[in-house]
Coordinates of C-alpha atoms in Angstrom, one line a residue:
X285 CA 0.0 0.0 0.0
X286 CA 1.1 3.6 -0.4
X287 CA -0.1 6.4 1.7
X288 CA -1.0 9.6 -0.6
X289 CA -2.0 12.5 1.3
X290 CA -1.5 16.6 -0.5
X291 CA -3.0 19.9 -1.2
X292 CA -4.2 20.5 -5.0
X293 CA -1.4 23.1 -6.1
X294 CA -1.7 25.5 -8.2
X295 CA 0.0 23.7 -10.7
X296 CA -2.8 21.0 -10.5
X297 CA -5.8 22.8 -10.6
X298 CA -7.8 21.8 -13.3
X299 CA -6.1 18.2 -13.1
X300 CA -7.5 15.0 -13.6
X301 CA -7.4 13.2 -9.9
X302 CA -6.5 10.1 -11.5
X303 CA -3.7 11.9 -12.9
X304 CA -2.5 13.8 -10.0
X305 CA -2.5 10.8 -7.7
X306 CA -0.6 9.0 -10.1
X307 CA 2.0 11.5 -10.1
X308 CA 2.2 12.0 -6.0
X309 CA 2.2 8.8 -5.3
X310 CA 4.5 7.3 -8.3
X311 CA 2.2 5.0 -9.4
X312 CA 0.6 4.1 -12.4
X313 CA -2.4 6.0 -13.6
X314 CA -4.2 2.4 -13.3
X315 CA -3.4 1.7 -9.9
X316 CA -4.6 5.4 -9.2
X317 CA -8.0 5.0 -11.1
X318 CA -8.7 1.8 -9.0
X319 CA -8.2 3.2 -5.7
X320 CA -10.3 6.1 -6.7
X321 CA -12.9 3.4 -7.6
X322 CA -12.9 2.0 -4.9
X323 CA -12.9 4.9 -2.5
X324 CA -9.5 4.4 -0.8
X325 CA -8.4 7.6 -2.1
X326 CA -10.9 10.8 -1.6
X327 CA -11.1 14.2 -2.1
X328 CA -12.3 16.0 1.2
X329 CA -13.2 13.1 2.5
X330 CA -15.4 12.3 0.0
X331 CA -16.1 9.8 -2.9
X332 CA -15.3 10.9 -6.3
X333 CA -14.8 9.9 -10.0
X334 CA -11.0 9.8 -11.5
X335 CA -12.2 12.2 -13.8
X336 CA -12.9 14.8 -10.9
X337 CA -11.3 18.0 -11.8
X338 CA -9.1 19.1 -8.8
X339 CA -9.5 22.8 -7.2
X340 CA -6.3 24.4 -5.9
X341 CA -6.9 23.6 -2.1
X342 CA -8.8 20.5 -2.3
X343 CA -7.6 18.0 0.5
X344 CA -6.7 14.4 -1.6
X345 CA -5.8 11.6 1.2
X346 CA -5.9 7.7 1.1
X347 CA -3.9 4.8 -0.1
X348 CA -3.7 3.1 -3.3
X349 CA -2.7 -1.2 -3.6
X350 CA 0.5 -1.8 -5.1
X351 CA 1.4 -5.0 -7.0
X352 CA 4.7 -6.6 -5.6
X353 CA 7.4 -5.9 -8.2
X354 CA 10.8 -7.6 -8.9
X355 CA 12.8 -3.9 -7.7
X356 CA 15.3 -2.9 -10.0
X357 CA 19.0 -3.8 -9.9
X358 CA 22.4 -2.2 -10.5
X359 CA 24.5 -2.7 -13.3
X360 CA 27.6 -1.8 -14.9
X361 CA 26.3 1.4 -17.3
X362 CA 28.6 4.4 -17.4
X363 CA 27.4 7.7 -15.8
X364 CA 28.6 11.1 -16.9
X365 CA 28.4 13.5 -13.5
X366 CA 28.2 16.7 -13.3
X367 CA 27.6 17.8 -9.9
X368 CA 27.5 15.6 -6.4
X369 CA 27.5 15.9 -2.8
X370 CA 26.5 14.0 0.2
X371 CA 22.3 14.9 -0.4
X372 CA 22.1 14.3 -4.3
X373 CA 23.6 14.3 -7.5
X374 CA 23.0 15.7 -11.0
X375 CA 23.6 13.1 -13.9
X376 CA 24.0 13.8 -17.7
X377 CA 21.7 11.4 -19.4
X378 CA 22.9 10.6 -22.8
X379 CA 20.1 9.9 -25.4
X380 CA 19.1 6.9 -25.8
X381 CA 19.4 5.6 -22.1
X382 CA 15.3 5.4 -20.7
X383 CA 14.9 7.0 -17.1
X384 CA 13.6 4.6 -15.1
X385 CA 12.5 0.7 -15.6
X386 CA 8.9 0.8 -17.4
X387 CA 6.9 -1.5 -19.9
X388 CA 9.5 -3.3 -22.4
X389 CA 12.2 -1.3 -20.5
X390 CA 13.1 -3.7 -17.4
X391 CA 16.9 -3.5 -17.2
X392 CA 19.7 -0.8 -18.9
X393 CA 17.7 2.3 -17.4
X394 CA 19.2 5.3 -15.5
X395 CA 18.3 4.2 -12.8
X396 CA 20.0 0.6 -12.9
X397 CA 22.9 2.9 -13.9
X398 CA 22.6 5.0 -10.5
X399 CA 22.4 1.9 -8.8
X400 CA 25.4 0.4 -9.9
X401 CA 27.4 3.8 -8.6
X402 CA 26.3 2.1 -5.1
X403 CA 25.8 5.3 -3.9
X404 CA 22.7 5.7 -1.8
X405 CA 19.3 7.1 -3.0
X406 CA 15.8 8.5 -2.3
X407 CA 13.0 6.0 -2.0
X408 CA 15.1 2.8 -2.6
X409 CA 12.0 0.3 -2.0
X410 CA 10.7 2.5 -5.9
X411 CA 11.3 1.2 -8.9
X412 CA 12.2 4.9 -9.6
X413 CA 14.2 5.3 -7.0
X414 CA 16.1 8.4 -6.8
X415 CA 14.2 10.4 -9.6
X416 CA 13.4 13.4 -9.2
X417 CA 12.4 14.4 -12.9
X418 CA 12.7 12.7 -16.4
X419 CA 13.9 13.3 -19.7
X420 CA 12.7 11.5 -22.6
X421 CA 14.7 8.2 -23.8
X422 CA 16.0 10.1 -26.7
X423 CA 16.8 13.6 -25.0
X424 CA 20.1 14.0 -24.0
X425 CA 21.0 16.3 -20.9
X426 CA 20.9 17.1 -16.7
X427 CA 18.9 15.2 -14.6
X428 CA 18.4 15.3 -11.3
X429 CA 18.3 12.6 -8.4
X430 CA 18.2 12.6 -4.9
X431 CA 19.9 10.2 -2.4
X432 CA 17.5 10.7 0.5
X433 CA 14.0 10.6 1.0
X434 CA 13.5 14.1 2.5
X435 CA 15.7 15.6 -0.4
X436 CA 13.6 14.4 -2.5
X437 CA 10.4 15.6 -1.2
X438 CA 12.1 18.9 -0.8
X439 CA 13.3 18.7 -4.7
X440 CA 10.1 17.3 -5.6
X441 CA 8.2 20.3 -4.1
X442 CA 10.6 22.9 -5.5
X443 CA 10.0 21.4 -9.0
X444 CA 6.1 21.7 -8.8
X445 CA 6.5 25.2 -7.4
X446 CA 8.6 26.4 -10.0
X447 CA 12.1 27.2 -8.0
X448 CA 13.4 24.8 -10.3
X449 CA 14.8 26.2 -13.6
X450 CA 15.1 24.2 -16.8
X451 CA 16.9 25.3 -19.4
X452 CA 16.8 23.1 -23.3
X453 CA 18.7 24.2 -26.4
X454 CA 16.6 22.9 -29.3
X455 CA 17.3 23.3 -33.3
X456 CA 14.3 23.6 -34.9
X457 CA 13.0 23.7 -38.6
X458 CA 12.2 27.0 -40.0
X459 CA 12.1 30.3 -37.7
X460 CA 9.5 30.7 -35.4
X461 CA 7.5 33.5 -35.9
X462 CA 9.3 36.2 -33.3
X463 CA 12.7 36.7 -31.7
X464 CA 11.6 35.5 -28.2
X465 CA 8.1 34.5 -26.9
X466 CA 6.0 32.3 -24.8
X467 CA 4.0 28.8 -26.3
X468 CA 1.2 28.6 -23.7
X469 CA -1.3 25.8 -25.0
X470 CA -2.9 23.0 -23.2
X471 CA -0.9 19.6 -23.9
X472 CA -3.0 15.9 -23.4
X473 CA -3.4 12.7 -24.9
X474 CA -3.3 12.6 -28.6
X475 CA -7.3 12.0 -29.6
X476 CA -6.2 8.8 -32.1
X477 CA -2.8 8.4 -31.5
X478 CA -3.0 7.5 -27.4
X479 CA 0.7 6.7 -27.0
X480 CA 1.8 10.7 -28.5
X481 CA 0.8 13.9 -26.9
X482 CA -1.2 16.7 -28.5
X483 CA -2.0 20.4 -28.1
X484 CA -5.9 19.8 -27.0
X485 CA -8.8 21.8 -25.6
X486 CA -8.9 19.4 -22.1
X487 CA -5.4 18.9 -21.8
X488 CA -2.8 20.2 -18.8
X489 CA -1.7 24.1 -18.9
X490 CA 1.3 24.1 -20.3
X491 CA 4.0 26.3 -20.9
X492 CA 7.4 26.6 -22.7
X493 CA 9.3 30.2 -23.2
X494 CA 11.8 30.5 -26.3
X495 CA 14.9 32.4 -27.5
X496 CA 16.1 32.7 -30.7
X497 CA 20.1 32.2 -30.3
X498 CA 21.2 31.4 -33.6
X499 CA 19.4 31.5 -37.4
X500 CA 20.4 29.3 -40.4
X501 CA 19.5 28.1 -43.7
X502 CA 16.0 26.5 -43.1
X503 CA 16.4 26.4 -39.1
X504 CA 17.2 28.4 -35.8
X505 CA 18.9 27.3 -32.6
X506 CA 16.5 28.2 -29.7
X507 CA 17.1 28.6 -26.0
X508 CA 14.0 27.5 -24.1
X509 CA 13.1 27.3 -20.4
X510 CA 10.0 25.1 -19.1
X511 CA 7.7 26.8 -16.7
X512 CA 5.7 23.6 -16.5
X513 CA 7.0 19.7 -17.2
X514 CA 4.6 17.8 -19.1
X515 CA 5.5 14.8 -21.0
X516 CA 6.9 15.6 -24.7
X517 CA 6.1 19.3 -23.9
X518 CA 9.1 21.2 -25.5
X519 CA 8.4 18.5 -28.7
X520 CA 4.5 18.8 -29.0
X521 CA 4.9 23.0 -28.0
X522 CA 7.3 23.4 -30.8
X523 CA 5.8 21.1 -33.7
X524 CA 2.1 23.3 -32.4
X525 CA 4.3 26.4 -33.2
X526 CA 5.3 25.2 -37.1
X527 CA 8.9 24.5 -36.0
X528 CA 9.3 20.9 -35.1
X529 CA 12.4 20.0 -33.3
X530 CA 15.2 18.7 -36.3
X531 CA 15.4 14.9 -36.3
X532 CA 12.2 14.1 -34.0
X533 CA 9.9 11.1 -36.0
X534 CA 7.4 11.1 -33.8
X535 CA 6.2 14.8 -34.3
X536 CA 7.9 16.3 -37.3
X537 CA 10.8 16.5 -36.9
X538 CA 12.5 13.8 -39.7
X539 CA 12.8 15.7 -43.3
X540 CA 15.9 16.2 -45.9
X541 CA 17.2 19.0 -43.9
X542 CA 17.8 16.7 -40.9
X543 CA 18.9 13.9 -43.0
X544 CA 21.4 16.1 -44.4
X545 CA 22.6 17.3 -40.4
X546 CA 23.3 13.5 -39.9
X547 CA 20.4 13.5 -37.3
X548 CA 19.4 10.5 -35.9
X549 CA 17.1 11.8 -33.0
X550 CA 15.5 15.0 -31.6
X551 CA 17.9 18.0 -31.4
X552 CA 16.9 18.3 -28.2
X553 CA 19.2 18.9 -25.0
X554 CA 19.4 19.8 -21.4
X555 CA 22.1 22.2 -20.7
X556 CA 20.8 23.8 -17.5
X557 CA 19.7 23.4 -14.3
X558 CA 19.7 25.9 -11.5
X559 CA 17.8 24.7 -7.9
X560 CA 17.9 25.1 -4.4
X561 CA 19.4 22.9 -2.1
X562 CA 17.5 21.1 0.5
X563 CA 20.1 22.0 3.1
X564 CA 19.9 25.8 2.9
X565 CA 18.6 26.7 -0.1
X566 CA 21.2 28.0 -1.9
X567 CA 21.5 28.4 -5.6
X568 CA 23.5 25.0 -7.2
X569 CA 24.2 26.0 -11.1
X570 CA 24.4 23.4 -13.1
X571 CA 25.7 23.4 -16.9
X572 CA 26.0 20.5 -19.6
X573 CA 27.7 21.1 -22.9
X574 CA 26.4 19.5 -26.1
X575 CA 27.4 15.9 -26.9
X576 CA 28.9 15.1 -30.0
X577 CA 26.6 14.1 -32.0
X578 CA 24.6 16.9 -31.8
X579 CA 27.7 19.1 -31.6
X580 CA 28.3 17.3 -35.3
X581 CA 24.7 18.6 -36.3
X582 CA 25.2 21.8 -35.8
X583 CA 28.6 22.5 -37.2
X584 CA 27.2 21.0 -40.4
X585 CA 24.2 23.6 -40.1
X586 CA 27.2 26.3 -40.1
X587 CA 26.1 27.4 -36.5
X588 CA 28.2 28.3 -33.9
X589 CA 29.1 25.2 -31.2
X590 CA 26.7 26.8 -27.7

């Protein structure tokens, strides 16, 4: 059983319960729907459906079954890191490694890479244990994981109330339409496709700010920073916007121009991180330059290396 008990935050106003349970708890959206069903998780003490829409302030409290599972094990996967002290540690993930074990992804993860380091981490009964955020399996860049259980709640929390800053470069097709500007569009479930993510009506607030660094022929480099985290959001906001990030198949991204860059995924990177630290809250900086390959990219695009 795990206990979920929290406050609708701002951030999850206008959330799904199912969903927000889900993500409090770390469990599957599943597992959160049947709880809800069943009426071990409530809202104010009350009953609801997993569609209820949550109200910032709404009390959520209960506990939702778990299924027994096999718990994830170290092995021998290098680690690039880039910051590390006795309360947690900030990894570069290099694309094509998946965060944490999941459905077809049992063993290589991150997170059987952070536990062969044998170092010690947040919630180490989790299959994610450790995780504070995630990147997507072919997005290169700084994650970040804590070692103890109240670091992580204190990361977690900082994350959700935005005193976490994210920074992506991204090279995009085309230019979008000004120098600098904010994408602020609801992302959900895509209505056919149900495994891809969409701009819709009902879906999460959402909201990714852009930079123009750098033009080209057919393309621009972009600084971005996410105010909110939502899966594929930098992807889905970009390929909304009419500039698709170079060398991404599932929304876009895959033309000539990107063949001819040598691109074999997204150009899509985490270079940034700043965030307090649970001990006293002060600033920790964090930077990660480019890996090669996308380094290679973008010297064939006659860009400048960021």
């Amino acid at each position: 059983m795990k206990d979920v008990s929290f406050s609708a935050g701002p951030d999850e106003a206008g959330t799904r319960l199912d969903v927000a349970v889900a993500k409090r708890a770390s469990v599957t959206r599943g597992l959160a729907q049947a709880a809800i069903k069943e009426g071990t998780v409530t809202v104010g003490g009350r009953a609801v459906r997993p569609s209820h829409r949550l109200e910032e302030g709404e009390e959520v409290s209960g506990t939702v079954s778990v299924p027994t599972v096999e718990l994830p094990q170290g092995e021998d996967i290098d680690l690039v890191l880039r910051y590390e002290d006795e309360r947690l540690l900030v990894v570069s993930k290099p694309a094509g490694l998946v965060t944490h074990p999941a459905r077809g992804h049992d063993t290589g993860t991150l997170v059987n890479a952070l536990l062969g380091l044998g170092v010690p981490l947040a919630a180490a009964t989790s299959i994610r244990p450790g995780i504070v955020h995630r990147l997507d399996k072919d997005t290169s860049g700084l994650l970040l994981v804590a070692k103890d259980d109240d670091a992580q709640a204190f990361l977690v929390d900082a994350l959700r109330e935005r005193r976490i800053e994210r920074r992506y470069v991204a090279l995009v097709r085309g230019r979008p339409p000004a120098d600098s500007g904010t994408i602020e569009a609801p992302i959900g479930r895509h209505p056919t496709k149900r495994r891809l993510f969409a701009v819709v009506g009902d879906g999460r607030h959402s909201v990714t700010h852009y930079e123009i660094a750098q033009v080209g022929d057919r393309l621009a480099l972009l600084d971005l920073k996410l105010e909110t985290g939502r899966t594929h959001q930098i992807r889905v906001h970009l390929a909304h916007l009419g500039n698709p990030v170079l060398g991404d198949r599932v929304y876009g991204g895959v033309s000539e121009l990107s063949r001819e860059l040598g691109l074999t995924r997204p150009f899509l990177h985490a270079r940034s991180l700043r965030f307090p630290h649970p001990d006293d809250g002060r600033e920790i900086h964090v930077e990660d330059e480019l890996p090669q390959d996308l380094a290679e990219a973008l010297e064939r695009a006659g860009l400048a290396a960021v």
